[in-house]
Every structure is written in structure tokens, then in C-alpha cells.
Amino acid sequence: MTIRHFIETDIPAAAELEQRCFSDPWSQKGLRDTLREERACFLAAEDENGRLCGYLNATWVLDECSLNRICTDPGCRRNGVGAALLDALQNFCREHQIVFIFLEVRESNTAARNLYRKSGFLETGKRPHFYDNPDETAVLMQWTAE
Ligand SMILES: CC(C)(COP(=O)(O)OP(=O)(O)OC[C@H]1O[C@@H](n2cnc3c(N)ncnc32)[C@H](O)[C@@H]1OP(=O)(O)O)[C@@H](O)C(=O)NCCC(=O)NCCS
């Protein structure tokens, strides 16, 4: 598995992953707009056959970064793809003097919460009714560069 920059030709496969991974999937247009954003870190994980098996999108302002999206193809999970994407984002932050990464995660999303904890994120608070479809509390998490 390789981590590389997300590129325009990844969009169709990413839109399919969105449908399979999220209740509020991003469209191809949404992905294309996101790809054009400045101050963004958009990373792809590619398997040995050149297939997109996951990706991550984050944006930053000054020394603060927000993790907007991370997902792994359901057929590729528990193989370290999510952890490798986060590790690459953390390296990107260190290289760009970005000190904090913030994110929100559904309270019931045990897989993601465990992934973030394992990658050094701490839970800093909760925000009731943050999500809809379905309504749910968000857990706020933060990573701080050393
Ligand atoms: C969350 C997600 C990205 C994890 O991706 P992944 O590639 O399977 O993660 P990894 O294989 O790198 O797992 C790293 C660690 O996360 C935790 N983890 C991952 N999946 C887990 C699960 N189903 N149950 C419990 N812990 C889990 C474990 O601690 C794991 O380490 P281990 O395998 O050594 O025990 C993936 O489940 C996903 O795409 N979910 C749907 C989209 C989503 O919820 N995104 C986050 C929105 S905030």
C-alpha cells in the first residue's frame, strides 16, 4: 500500500467509497471542489493493484488543521490504511509548522475513535446534536505536535 497525493482521476472511485462509508456522502462535484482548495492536505492510499483503498482530506489555517474526511474501503479495513493516512497527515503538519489537528467524530463510531486514540489524539469535549441523519453527539478530539 502506498500513500500519495489525491489526484483528479481518483474522484470516481472516491465518490463510490463515499457512498459506502458515509451517511452524508460527498458527490463527485464536492470532491472536485475540495481538491481545488488551497491549504489542503488530500491524501490517497493505493493498493498494490493501483486501486484506491482509502483517502483523507484536511484543511488548515495558520497552525491549526481540521480533519474533514478519512475512510478506508470496507474490504481493506483493519490493515493499517487509516493509521498510515493519519501518520502521513501528522508528518505533513510537522513539515508545515502546523501544531494542532482538530476533528469531530460520532460518539458511536468506535472504529474511528480507536483509530484516533491510537494515533495520539485526545478527546477534549462533546457536542450534543452535532450530527443529523441520524441525530448524534460529536466527540471532539485533538492532536498536538511535540
Ligand atoms: C475509521 C476507519 C477509517 C478505520 O480505517 P482502517 O483502515 O480500518 O484502520 P486501521 O486498520 O489503520 O486501524 C487502526 C486502529 O484503529 C482501531 N480500529 C480500526 N477499526 C476498528 C474497529 N472496527 N473496531 C475497533 N477498533 C478499530 C484499532 O485500534 C486499529 O488498530 P489494530 O488493528 O492494531 O487493533 C474505517 O473504519 C472507515 O473508513 N470507517 C468509515 C468512515 C468513518 O467513519 N470515518 C471517520 C469519520 S470521523
PDB file of C-alpha atoms in Angstrom, residues 6-7 11 28 35 37-38 52-54 58 60 70 73-74 81-82 91 93 98 102 104 109-110 114 122 124 128 136:
ATOM      1  CA  PHE A   6      -5.057  12.520  -4.150  1.00  0.00           C
ATOM      2  CA  ILE A   7      -5.477  13.473  -7.820  1.00  0.00           C
ATOM      3  CA  ILE A  11     -12.575  11.201  -7.917  1.00  0.00           C
ATOM      4  CA  GLN A  28     -18.025  13.949  -7.451  1.00  0.00           C
ATOM      5  CA  LEU A  35      -9.445  19.136  -4.473  1.00  0.00           C
ATOM      6  CA  GLU A  37      -8.971  24.188  -2.161  1.00  0.00           C
ATOM      7  CA  GLU A  38      -5.791  25.927  -1.118  1.00  0.00           C
ATOM      8  CA  LEU A  52      -7.893   3.468  -4.287  1.00  0.00           C
ATOM      9  CA  CYS A  53      -8.364   1.814  -0.877  1.00  0.00           C
ATOM     10  CA  GLY A  54      -8.784   4.947   1.246  1.00  0.00           C
ATOM     11  CA  ALA A  58      -7.753  18.032   5.854  1.00  0.00           C
ATOM     12  CA  TRP A  60      -5.531  24.244   7.683  1.00  0.00           C
ATOM     13  CA  ILE A  70     -10.999   9.849   6.368  1.00  0.00           C
ATOM     14  CA  ASP A  73     -12.707   0.756   1.646  1.00  0.00           C
ATOM     15  CA  PRO A  74     -14.746  -1.723   3.736  1.00  0.00           C
ATOM     16  CA  VAL A  81      -4.673   2.033   5.923  1.00  0.00           C
ATOM     17  CA  GLY A  82      -6.364   4.572   8.230  1.00  0.00           C
ATOM     18  CA  ASN A  91       4.176  14.302   9.068  1.00  0.00           C
ATOM     19  CA  CYS A  93       1.733  19.025   9.739  1.00  0.00           C
ATOM     20  CA  ILE A  98       1.047  23.039  11.916  1.00  0.00           C
ATOM     21  CA  PHE A 102      -8.876  19.001  15.339  1.00  0.00           C
ATOM     22  CA  GLU A 104     -15.225  15.622  15.344  1.00  0.00           C
ATOM     23  CA  ASN A 109     -18.053   5.376  15.842  1.00  0.00           C
ATOM     24  CA  THR A 110     -15.849   3.070  17.884  1.00  0.00           C
ATOM     25  CA  ASN A 114      -9.978   3.906  18.497  1.00  0.00           C
ATOM     26  CA  LEU A 122      -7.089  13.061  22.863  1.00  0.00           C
ATOM     27  CA  THR A 124     -11.370  17.177  24.531  1.00  0.00           C
ATOM     28  CA  PRO A 128     -24.722  17.147  21.591  1.00  0.00           C
ATOM     29  CA  GLU A 136     -25.919  12.145  17.408  1.00  0.00           C
TER      30      GLU A 136
END
